[in-house]
GROMACS .gro file of C-alpha atoms in nm:
model
  414
    1UNK     CA    1  -1.552  -1.854   1.054
    2UNK     CA    2  -1.361  -1.575   1.223
    3UNK     CA    3  -1.059  -1.628   1.439
    4UNK     CA    4  -1.061  -1.542   1.808
    5UNK     CA    5  -0.953  -1.188   1.893
    6UNK     CA    6  -0.592  -1.140   1.795
    7UNK     CA    7  -0.324  -1.061   2.051
    8UNK     CA    8  -0.242  -0.695   2.023
    9UNK     CA    9   0.085  -0.535   2.133
   10UNK     CA   10   0.076  -0.358   2.468
   11UNK     CA   11   0.067  -0.016   2.305
   12UNK     CA   12  -0.232  -0.121   2.095
   13UNK     CA   13  -0.447  -0.267   2.371
   14UNK     CA   14  -0.618   0.067   2.412
   15UNK     CA   15  -0.854   0.179   2.140
   16UNK     CA   16  -0.815   0.471   1.902
   17UNK     CA   17  -0.971   0.707   2.149
   18UNK     CA   18  -0.662   0.681   2.366
   19UNK     CA   19  -0.425   0.742   2.077
   20UNK     CA   20  -0.263   0.397   2.071
   21UNK     CA   21  -0.182   0.216   1.751
   22UNK     CA   22  -0.404  -0.063   1.635
   23UNK     CA   23  -0.263  -0.390   1.515
   24UNK     CA   24  -0.431  -0.335   1.177
   25UNK     CA   25  -0.231  -0.018   1.118
   26UNK     CA   26   0.094  -0.201   1.188
   27UNK     CA   27  -0.008  -0.497   0.972
   28UNK     CA   28  -0.077  -0.268   0.677
   29UNK     CA   29   0.246  -0.078   0.732
   30UNK     CA   30   0.443  -0.403   0.738
   31UNK     CA   31   0.275  -0.514   0.416
   32UNK     CA   32   0.352  -0.178   0.255
   33UNK     CA   33   0.719  -0.218   0.350
   34UNK     CA   34   0.730  -0.544   0.158
   35UNK     CA   35   0.589  -0.382  -0.155
   36UNK     CA   36   0.825  -0.085  -0.132
   37UNK     CA   37   1.120  -0.324  -0.105
   38UNK     CA   38   1.006  -0.512  -0.417
   39UNK     CA   39   1.023  -0.186  -0.612
   40UNK     CA   40   1.328  -0.018  -0.460
   41UNK     CA   41   1.550  -0.322  -0.498
   42UNK     CA   42   1.496  -0.324  -0.876
   43UNK     CA   43   1.645   0.026  -0.899
   44UNK     CA   44   1.938  -0.065  -0.677
   45UNK     CA   45   2.010  -0.388  -0.866
   46UNK     CA   46   2.027  -0.228  -1.213
   47UNK     CA   47   2.119   0.120  -1.333
   48UNK     CA   48   1.913   0.048  -1.646
   49UNK     CA   49   1.589   0.015  -1.454
   50UNK     CA   50   1.368   0.318  -1.506
   51UNK     CA   51   1.561   0.441  -1.812
   52UNK     CA   52   1.332   0.275  -2.064
   53UNK     CA   53   1.608   0.039  -2.176
   54UNK     CA   54   1.640  -0.325  -2.083
   55UNK     CA   55   1.956  -0.429  -1.909
   56UNK     CA   56   2.149  -0.592  -2.197
   57UNK     CA   57   2.263  -0.872  -1.968
   58UNK     CA   58   1.908  -0.991  -1.897
   59UNK     CA   59   1.666  -1.002  -2.188
   60UNK     CA   60   1.519  -1.351  -2.165
   61UNK     CA   61   1.149  -1.444  -2.120
   62UNK     CA   62   1.187  -1.504  -1.746
   63UNK     CA   63   1.358  -1.166  -1.703
   64UNK     CA   64   1.081  -0.995  -1.898
   65UNK     CA   65   0.812  -1.171  -1.694
   66UNK     CA   66   0.973  -1.066  -1.365
   67UNK     CA   67   1.000  -0.704  -1.478
   68UNK     CA   68   0.639  -0.701  -1.592
   69UNK     CA   69   0.505  -0.853  -1.271
   70UNK     CA   70   0.685  -0.593  -1.060
   71UNK     CA   71   0.563  -0.309  -1.283
   72UNK     CA   72   0.202  -0.428  -1.284
   73UNK     CA   73   0.163  -0.533  -0.922
   74UNK     CA   74   0.408  -0.320  -0.725
   75UNK     CA   75   0.534  -0.002  -0.893
   76UNK     CA   76   0.353   0.318  -0.791
   77UNK     CA   77   0.116   0.127  -0.560
   78UNK     CA   78   0.279   0.065  -0.226
   79UNK     CA   79   0.412   0.413  -0.158
   80UNK     CA   80   0.046   0.519  -0.177
   81UNK     CA   81  -0.050   0.274   0.097
   82UNK     CA   82   0.243   0.392   0.306
   83UNK     CA   83   0.138   0.755   0.248
   84UNK     CA   84  -0.221   0.678   0.349
   85UNK     CA   85  -0.092   0.533   0.676
   86UNK     CA   86   0.123   0.842   0.731
   87UNK     CA   87  -0.190   1.056   0.715
   88UNK     CA   88  -0.384   0.815   0.935
   89UNK     CA   89  -0.113   0.804   1.201
   90UNK     CA   90  -0.098   1.185   1.190
   91UNK     CA   91  -0.447   1.197   1.343
   92UNK     CA   92  -0.342   0.955   1.618
   93UNK     CA   93  -0.046   1.177   1.702
   94UNK     CA   94  -0.273   1.481   1.727
   95UNK     CA   95  -0.514   1.301   1.959
   96UNK     CA   96  -0.230   1.171   2.175
   97UNK     CA   97  -0.082   1.519   2.215
   98UNK     CA   98  -0.421   1.668   2.301
   99UNK     CA   99  -0.487   1.408   2.571
  100UNK     CA  100  -0.151   1.475   2.733
  101UNK     CA  101  -0.195   1.849   2.705
  102UNK     CA  102   0.124   1.868   2.498
  103UNK     CA  103   0.183   2.116   2.216
  104UNK     CA  104   0.150   1.916   1.897
  105UNK     CA  105   0.294   2.151   1.635
  106UNK     CA  106   0.650   2.190   1.778
  107UNK     CA  107   0.675   1.815   1.825
  108UNK     CA  108   0.553   1.740   1.475
  109UNK     CA  109   0.789   1.995   1.324
  110UNK     CA  110   1.081   1.832   1.505
  111UNK     CA  111   0.963   1.495   1.378
  112UNK     CA  112   0.954   1.625   1.021
  113UNK     CA  113   1.298   1.779   1.055
  114UNK     CA  114   1.431   1.446   1.184
  115UNK     CA  115   1.275   1.262   0.891
  116UNK     CA  116   1.425   1.512   0.648
  117UNK     CA  117   1.777   1.474   0.786
  118UNK     CA  118   1.754   1.094   0.793
  119UNK     CA  119   1.611   1.095   0.441
  120UNK     CA  120   1.882   1.323   0.305
  121UNK     CA  121   2.157   1.102   0.444
  122UNK     CA  122   1.975   0.797   0.310
  123UNK     CA  123   1.947   0.950  -0.039
  124UNK     CA  124   2.313   1.044  -0.064
  125UNK     CA  125   2.472   0.735   0.087
  126UNK     CA  126   2.235   0.444   0.028
  127UNK     CA  127   1.953   0.508  -0.219
  128UNK     CA  128   1.867   0.826  -0.415
  129UNK     CA  129   1.501   0.724  -0.442
  130UNK     CA  130   1.436   0.821  -0.080
  131UNK     CA  131   1.077   0.902   0.018
  132UNK     CA  132   1.141   1.044   0.367
  133UNK     CA  133   1.247   1.388   0.248
  134UNK     CA  134   0.928   1.413   0.042
  135UNK     CA  135   0.721   1.311   0.343
  136UNK     CA  136   0.894   1.574   0.555
  137UNK     CA  137   0.805   1.849   0.307
  138UNK     CA  138   0.450   1.729   0.243
  139UNK     CA  139   0.404   1.688   0.618
  140UNK     CA  140   0.414   2.068   0.641
  141UNK     CA  141   0.120   2.085   0.399
  142UNK     CA  142  -0.065   1.823   0.600
  143UNK     CA  143  -0.005   2.027   0.914
  144UNK     CA  144  -0.166   2.331   0.751
  145UNK     CA  145  -0.464   2.125   0.632
  146UNK     CA  146  -0.512   1.928   0.953
  147UNK     CA  147  -0.847   2.090   1.035
  148UNK     CA  148  -1.013   1.988   0.709
  149UNK     CA  149  -1.336   1.800   0.755
  150UNK     CA  150  -1.316   1.436   0.643
  151UNK     CA  151  -1.550   1.490   0.347
  152UNK     CA  152  -1.353   1.796   0.236
  153UNK     CA  153  -1.026   1.607   0.267
  154UNK     CA  154  -1.159   1.326   0.047
  155UNK     CA  155  -1.286   1.567  -0.220
  156UNK     CA  156  -0.957   1.757  -0.212
  157UNK     CA  157  -0.762   1.434  -0.257
  158UNK     CA  158  -0.982   1.330  -0.548
  159UNK     CA  159  -0.948   1.667  -0.715
  160UNK     CA  160  -0.570   1.656  -0.675
  161UNK     CA  161  -0.552   1.315  -0.843
  162UNK     CA  162  -0.782   1.418  -1.128
  163UNK     CA  163  -0.595   1.742  -1.193
  164UNK     CA  164  -0.264   1.555  -1.197
  165UNK     CA  165  -0.404   1.299  -1.443
  166UNK     CA  166  -0.538   1.577  -1.666
  167UNK     CA  167  -0.198   1.744  -1.658
  168UNK     CA  168  -0.037   1.423  -1.782
  169UNK     CA  169  -0.299   1.389  -2.055
  170UNK     CA  170  -0.229   1.744  -2.177
  171UNK     CA  171   0.144   1.678  -2.170
  172UNK     CA  172   0.094   1.358  -2.371
  173UNK     CA  173  -0.113   1.548  -2.627
  174UNK     CA  174   0.155   1.817  -2.660
  175UNK     CA  175   0.428   1.554  -2.693
  176UNK     CA  176   0.233   1.370  -2.962
  177UNK     CA  177   0.170   1.689  -3.158
  178UNK     CA  178   0.539   1.780  -3.138
  179UNK     CA  179   0.637   1.436  -3.266
  180UNK     CA  180   0.894   1.401  -2.988
  181UNK     CA  181   0.953   1.139  -2.725
  182UNK     CA  182   1.150   0.820  -2.716
  183UNK     CA  183   1.459   0.719  -2.522
  184UNK     CA  184   1.761   0.945  -2.593
  185UNK     CA  185   2.049   0.766  -2.769
  186UNK     CA  186   2.285   0.852  -2.485
  187UNK     CA  187   2.075   0.668  -2.223
  188UNK     CA  188   2.245   0.332  -2.266
  189UNK     CA  189   2.593   0.477  -2.231
  190UNK     CA  190   2.486   0.677  -1.923
  191UNK     CA  191   2.344   0.362  -1.760
  192UNK     CA  192   2.668   0.174  -1.831
  193UNK     CA  193   2.872   0.455  -1.670
  194UNK     CA  194   2.643   0.459  -1.368
  195UNK     CA  195   2.684   0.083  -1.331
  196UNK     CA  196   3.062   0.113  -1.323
  197UNK     CA  197   3.045   0.400  -1.076
  198UNK     CA  198   2.817   0.204  -0.844
  199UNK     CA  199   3.063  -0.085  -0.849
  200UNK     CA  200   3.344   0.146  -0.738
  201UNK     CA  201   3.450   0.251  -0.392
  202UNK     CA  202   3.237   0.448  -0.142
  203UNK     CA  203   3.332   0.785  -0.295
  204UNK     CA  204   3.235   0.660  -0.642
  205UNK     CA  205   2.901   0.528  -0.515
  206UNK     CA  206   2.813   0.854  -0.340
  207UNK     CA  207   2.911   1.053  -0.650
  208UNK     CA  208   2.682   0.831  -0.860
  209UNK     CA  209   2.397   0.891  -0.618
  210UNK     CA  210   2.451   1.267  -0.634
  211UNK     CA  211   2.439   1.248  -1.014
  212UNK     CA  212   2.104   1.068  -0.996
  213UNK     CA  213   1.942   1.304  -0.747
  214UNK     CA  214   1.824   1.571  -0.998
  215UNK     CA  215   1.633   1.310  -1.201
  216UNK     CA  216   1.493   1.157  -0.884
  217UNK     CA  217   1.379   1.501  -0.764
  218UNK     CA  218   1.184   1.553  -1.086
  219UNK     CA  219   1.014   1.216  -1.041
  220UNK     CA  220   0.929   1.294  -0.679
  221UNK     CA  221   0.790   1.640  -0.749
  222UNK     CA  222   0.585   1.571  -1.060
  223UNK     CA  223   0.475   1.210  -1.009
  224UNK     CA  224   0.493   1.098  -0.649
  225UNK     CA  225   0.426   1.424  -0.461
  226UNK     CA  226   0.068   1.488  -0.582
  227UNK     CA  227  -0.032   1.126  -0.529
  228UNK     CA  228   0.139   1.107  -0.189
  229UNK     CA  229  -0.035   1.426  -0.072
  230UNK     CA  230  -0.370   1.290  -0.191
  231UNK     CA  231  -0.303   0.969   0.005
  232UNK     CA  232  -0.209   1.179   0.310
  233UNK     CA  233  -0.548   1.350   0.290
  234UNK     CA  234  -0.735   1.023   0.247
  235UNK     CA  235  -0.551   0.891   0.553
  236UNK     CA  236  -0.641   1.210   0.741
  237UNK     CA  237  -1.009   1.159   0.658
  238UNK     CA  238  -0.996   0.790   0.752
  239UNK     CA  239  -0.822   0.873   1.078
  240UNK     CA  240  -1.084   1.130   1.169
  241UNK     CA  241  -1.351   0.866   1.110
  242UNK     CA  242  -1.149   0.599   1.299
  243UNK     CA  243  -1.193   0.375   0.995
  244UNK     CA  244  -0.941   0.118   1.118
  245UNK     CA  245  -1.069   0.110   1.475
  246UNK     CA  246  -1.305  -0.176   1.397
  247UNK     CA  247  -1.266  -0.307   1.044
  248UNK     CA  248  -1.510  -0.592   1.113
  249UNK     CA  249  -1.787  -0.337   1.069
  250UNK     CA  250  -1.669  -0.247   0.720
  251UNK     CA  251  -1.655  -0.586   0.549
  252UNK     CA  252  -1.891  -0.485   0.269
  253UNK     CA  253  -1.687  -0.173   0.196
  254UNK     CA  254  -1.367  -0.379   0.196
  255UNK     CA  255  -1.520  -0.616  -0.060
  256UNK     CA  256  -1.605  -0.319  -0.281
  257UNK     CA  257  -1.247  -0.196  -0.256
  258UNK     CA  258  -1.125  -0.539  -0.361
  259UNK     CA  259  -1.358  -0.542  -0.660
  260UNK     CA  260  -1.248  -0.195  -0.775
  261UNK     CA  261  -0.881  -0.266  -0.710
  262UNK     CA  262  -0.860  -0.600  -0.887
  263UNK     CA  263  -1.057  -0.483  -1.191
  264UNK     CA  264  -1.003  -0.115  -1.268
  265UNK     CA  265  -0.683  -0.085  -1.064
  266UNK     CA  266  -0.524  -0.395  -1.212
  267UNK     CA  267  -0.619  -0.291  -1.566
  268UNK     CA  268  -0.447   0.043  -1.508
  269UNK     CA  269  -0.140  -0.144  -1.383
  270UNK     CA  270  -0.128  -0.350  -1.702
  271UNK     CA  271  -0.141  -0.036  -1.918
  272UNK     CA  272   0.123   0.134  -1.704
  273UNK     CA  273   0.356  -0.167  -1.730
  274UNK     CA  274   0.315  -0.199  -2.107
  275UNK     CA  275   0.386   0.171  -2.159
  276UNK     CA  276   0.682   0.180  -1.920
  277UNK     CA  277   0.852  -0.132  -2.052
  278UNK     CA  278   0.772  -0.114  -2.423
  279UNK     CA  279   0.706   0.253  -2.506
  280UNK     CA  280   0.927   0.451  -2.272
  281UNK     CA  281   0.950   0.822  -2.343
  282UNK     CA  282   0.649   0.822  -2.574
  283UNK     CA  283   0.325   1.017  -2.550
  284UNK     CA  284   0.159   0.685  -2.471
  285UNK     CA  285   0.375   0.640  -2.164
  286UNK     CA  286   0.295   0.989  -2.040
  287UNK     CA  287  -0.075   0.920  -2.089
  288UNK     CA  288  -0.035   0.587  -1.907
  289UNK     CA  289   0.127   0.768  -1.614
  290UNK     CA  290  -0.182   0.988  -1.593
  291UNK     CA  291  -0.405   0.681  -1.599
  292UNK     CA  292  -0.194   0.522  -1.326
  293UNK     CA  293  -0.243   0.827  -1.105
  294UNK     CA  294  -0.613   0.740  -1.099
  295UNK     CA  295  -0.600   0.360  -1.096
  296UNK     CA  296  -0.300   0.289  -0.871
  297UNK     CA  297  -0.483   0.411  -0.556
  298UNK     CA  298  -0.761   0.163  -0.635
  299UNK     CA  299  -0.519  -0.129  -0.659
  300UNK     CA  300  -0.343  -0.016  -0.340
  301UNK     CA  301  -0.683   0.000  -0.168
  302UNK     CA  302  -0.765  -0.346  -0.299
  303UNK     CA  303  -0.443  -0.480  -0.152
  304UNK     CA  304  -0.515  -0.315   0.183
  305UNK     CA  305  -0.871  -0.449   0.192
  306UNK     CA  306  -0.746  -0.801   0.116
  307UNK     CA  307  -0.482  -0.789   0.390
  308UNK     CA  308  -0.736  -0.659   0.642
  309UNK     CA  309  -0.988  -0.930   0.557
  310UNK     CA  310  -0.723  -1.201   0.586
  311UNK     CA  311  -0.600  -1.050   0.914
  312UNK     CA  312  -0.954  -1.080   1.051
  313UNK     CA  313  -1.006  -1.433   0.924
  314UNK     CA  314  -0.891  -1.772   1.041
  315UNK     CA  315  -0.526  -1.689   0.975
  316UNK     CA  316  -0.546  -1.353   1.146
  317UNK     CA  317  -0.311  -1.439   1.432
  318UNK     CA  318  -0.039  -1.559   1.194
  319UNK     CA  319  -0.071  -1.255   0.968
  320UNK     CA  320  -0.055  -1.014   1.260
  321UNK     CA  321   0.242  -1.193   1.415
  322UNK     CA  322   0.428  -1.184   1.082
  323UNK     CA  323   0.358  -0.827   0.970
  324UNK     CA  324   0.275  -0.610   1.271
  325UNK     CA  325   0.623  -0.612   1.434
  326UNK     CA  326   0.779  -0.512   1.101
  327UNK     CA  327   0.523  -0.233   1.067
  328UNK     CA  328   0.604  -0.102   1.413
  329UNK     CA  329   0.968  -0.074   1.307
  330UNK     CA  330   0.895   0.076   0.965
  331UNK     CA  331   1.168   0.341   0.971
  332UNK     CA  332   1.436   0.095   1.084
  333UNK     CA  333   1.323  -0.158   0.826
  334UNK     CA  334   1.306   0.094   0.542
  335UNK     CA  335   1.662   0.211   0.606
  336UNK     CA  336   1.774  -0.144   0.679
  337UNK     CA  337   1.646  -0.262   0.341
  338UNK     CA  338   1.851   0.003   0.167
  339UNK     CA  339   2.159  -0.080   0.373
  340UNK     CA  340   2.146  -0.450   0.287
  341UNK     CA  341   2.081  -0.376  -0.081
  342UNK     CA  342   2.369  -0.127  -0.088
  343UNK     CA  343   2.600  -0.389   0.060
  344UNK     CA  344   2.484  -0.638  -0.202
  345UNK     CA  345   2.470  -0.427  -0.515
  346UNK     CA  346   2.715  -0.136  -0.476
  347UNK     CA  347   3.085  -0.094  -0.408
  348UNK     CA  348   3.008  -0.067  -0.036
  349UNK     CA  349   3.000  -0.446  -0.050
  350UNK     CA  350   2.966  -0.712  -0.321
  351UNK     CA  351   2.910  -0.472  -0.614
  352UNK     CA  352   2.649  -0.695  -0.780
  353UNK     CA  353   2.467  -0.415  -0.962
  354UNK     CA  354   2.384  -0.533  -1.314
  355UNK     CA  355   2.488  -0.889  -1.231
  356UNK     CA  356   2.170  -1.041  -1.084
  357UNK     CA  357   1.874  -1.137  -1.304
  358UNK     CA  358   1.533  -0.976  -1.227
  359UNK     CA  359   1.393  -1.306  -1.093
  360UNK     CA  360   1.693  -1.338  -0.863
  361UNK     CA  361   1.643  -0.982  -0.745
  362UNK     CA  362   1.282  -1.059  -0.654
  363UNK     CA  363   1.396  -1.370  -0.465
  364UNK     CA  364   1.645  -1.162  -0.268
  365UNK     CA  365   1.368  -0.919  -0.175
  366UNK     CA  366   1.146  -1.202  -0.050
  367UNK     CA  367   1.428  -1.350   0.157
  368UNK     CA  368   1.526  -1.012   0.300
  369UNK     CA  369   1.174  -0.924   0.408
  370UNK     CA  370   1.123  -1.268   0.563
  371UNK     CA  371   1.443  -1.220   0.764
  372UNK     CA  372   1.326  -0.874   0.873
  373UNK     CA  373   0.990  -1.009   0.984
  374UNK     CA  374   1.157  -1.272   1.205
  375UNK     CA  375   1.409  -1.025   1.346
  376UNK     CA  376   1.142  -0.763   1.420
  377UNK     CA  377   0.924  -1.014   1.600
  378UNK     CA  378   1.215  -1.098   1.830
  379UNK     CA  379   1.316  -0.734   1.877
  380UNK     CA  380   0.970  -0.610   1.972
  381UNK     CA  381   0.940  -0.876   2.240
  382UNK     CA  382   1.221  -0.707   2.428
  383UNK     CA  383   1.214  -0.341   2.319
  384UNK     CA  384   0.957  -0.066   2.315
  385UNK     CA  385   1.073   0.084   1.983
  386UNK     CA  386   1.292  -0.002   1.691
  387UNK     CA  387   1.640   0.159   1.699
  388UNK     CA  388   1.564   0.444   1.456
  389UNK     CA  389   1.211   0.485   1.593
  390UNK     CA  390   1.366   0.533   1.937
  391UNK     CA  391   1.608   0.793   1.800
  392UNK     CA  392   1.337   0.983   1.612
  393UNK     CA  393   1.108   0.980   1.915
  394UNK     CA  394   1.388   1.107   2.137
  395UNK     CA  395   1.437   1.403   1.902
  396UNK     CA  396   1.062   1.459   1.864
  397UNK     CA  397   0.991   1.466   2.237
  398UNK     CA  398   1.331   1.596   2.352
  399UNK     CA  399   1.337   1.315   2.607
  400UNK     CA  400   1.486   0.969   2.658
  401UNK     CA  401   1.218   0.713   2.565
  402UNK     CA  402   1.194   0.375   2.732
  403UNK     CA  403   1.427   0.126   2.564
  404UNK     CA  404   1.341  -0.211   2.721
  405UNK     CA  405   0.988  -0.344   2.754
  406UNK     CA  406   0.832  -0.342   3.101
  407UNK     CA  407   0.881  -0.672   3.274
  408UNK     CA  408   1.179  -0.758   3.055
  409UNK     CA  409   1.543  -0.679   3.091
  410UNK     CA  410   1.602  -0.386   3.328
  411UNK     CA  411   1.613  -0.051   3.154
  412UNK     CA  412   1.957   0.060   3.045
  413UNK     CA  413   1.921   0.400   2.889
  414UNK     CA  414   2.198   0.497   2.646
   0.00000   0.00000   0.00000
């Protein structure tokens, strides 16, 4: 039995044809924010995470189980869903500009420049693993490819993923033939130094972030960028087809996505986790990364299909009320997550890096997202945009957007 039609925010009461957001887009974006937090917080809570070495302070069975669950279910999955939504929203922005007779390209370029600046500040001060700068650069590619037909965009995305996976397979073969690989002996000492630096004062924390940026850039360019661009293109194709305009018509397709995601996608996640946690630096891990490039999008799609089906079921109103406001404030929430984690784990605040067990870190993430969901629901009752969304829109449109909701508190423009 389906629930009655869900209440949709004022901006989403119009359909796709008028360029407004749909509640489903915001629900998925809110859900993606939760997954991104579950991954990012593990890197902020331990300088050992991602090095291939276990944090020596936490090696028990519960710690291992928490690490494995995050690796299997969250790592390399949720940024794909977020990237897909970036591409989907791109088509809505184009349609909105065309209806108003506005020039789309200058506005979008200003938007990308704003994202890049915000992302660069975010990477240096709060979290080196920033994704906004990558989105700003790849957004230029998406702008060039915006006239691709949906079928061509899908084939291009698939080819990009396959070529990336083949590249990893060739690299794994070369590494195996060379007999190299493994975690360098100096890795443990470097992680210990990074931990101490992150517990220091603000200058020490920023210096530690700057030291990490070259390694992060390599990860972004060679692992995340191809997959993110492919997800952009899939989102572009879905947006052209208005795939999220009426998901009730696509229930059979959503079930197929669930089947593929929770079989093939989950199996790929298990291989990826085993290689990352137990065979870091080996040819096997490189090969597993290539496999994950193919299977992670399936698991991400399975997650999205599940959320959409739940959102259109008997609990649809509750799901929309919990996730959609957070999704509408995605930029504010993304930066807010990093700010809270920086205050908890670095010398900006409590300096708890390396002092909280993996299970405790996951619990903090759950509590933080729950608090954000409640706060966003309150905020969006009274405001048209989130704080950073308002600022980015002001720069994008070179205007002063509405701050208070119509019918609420009288407008008081900054």
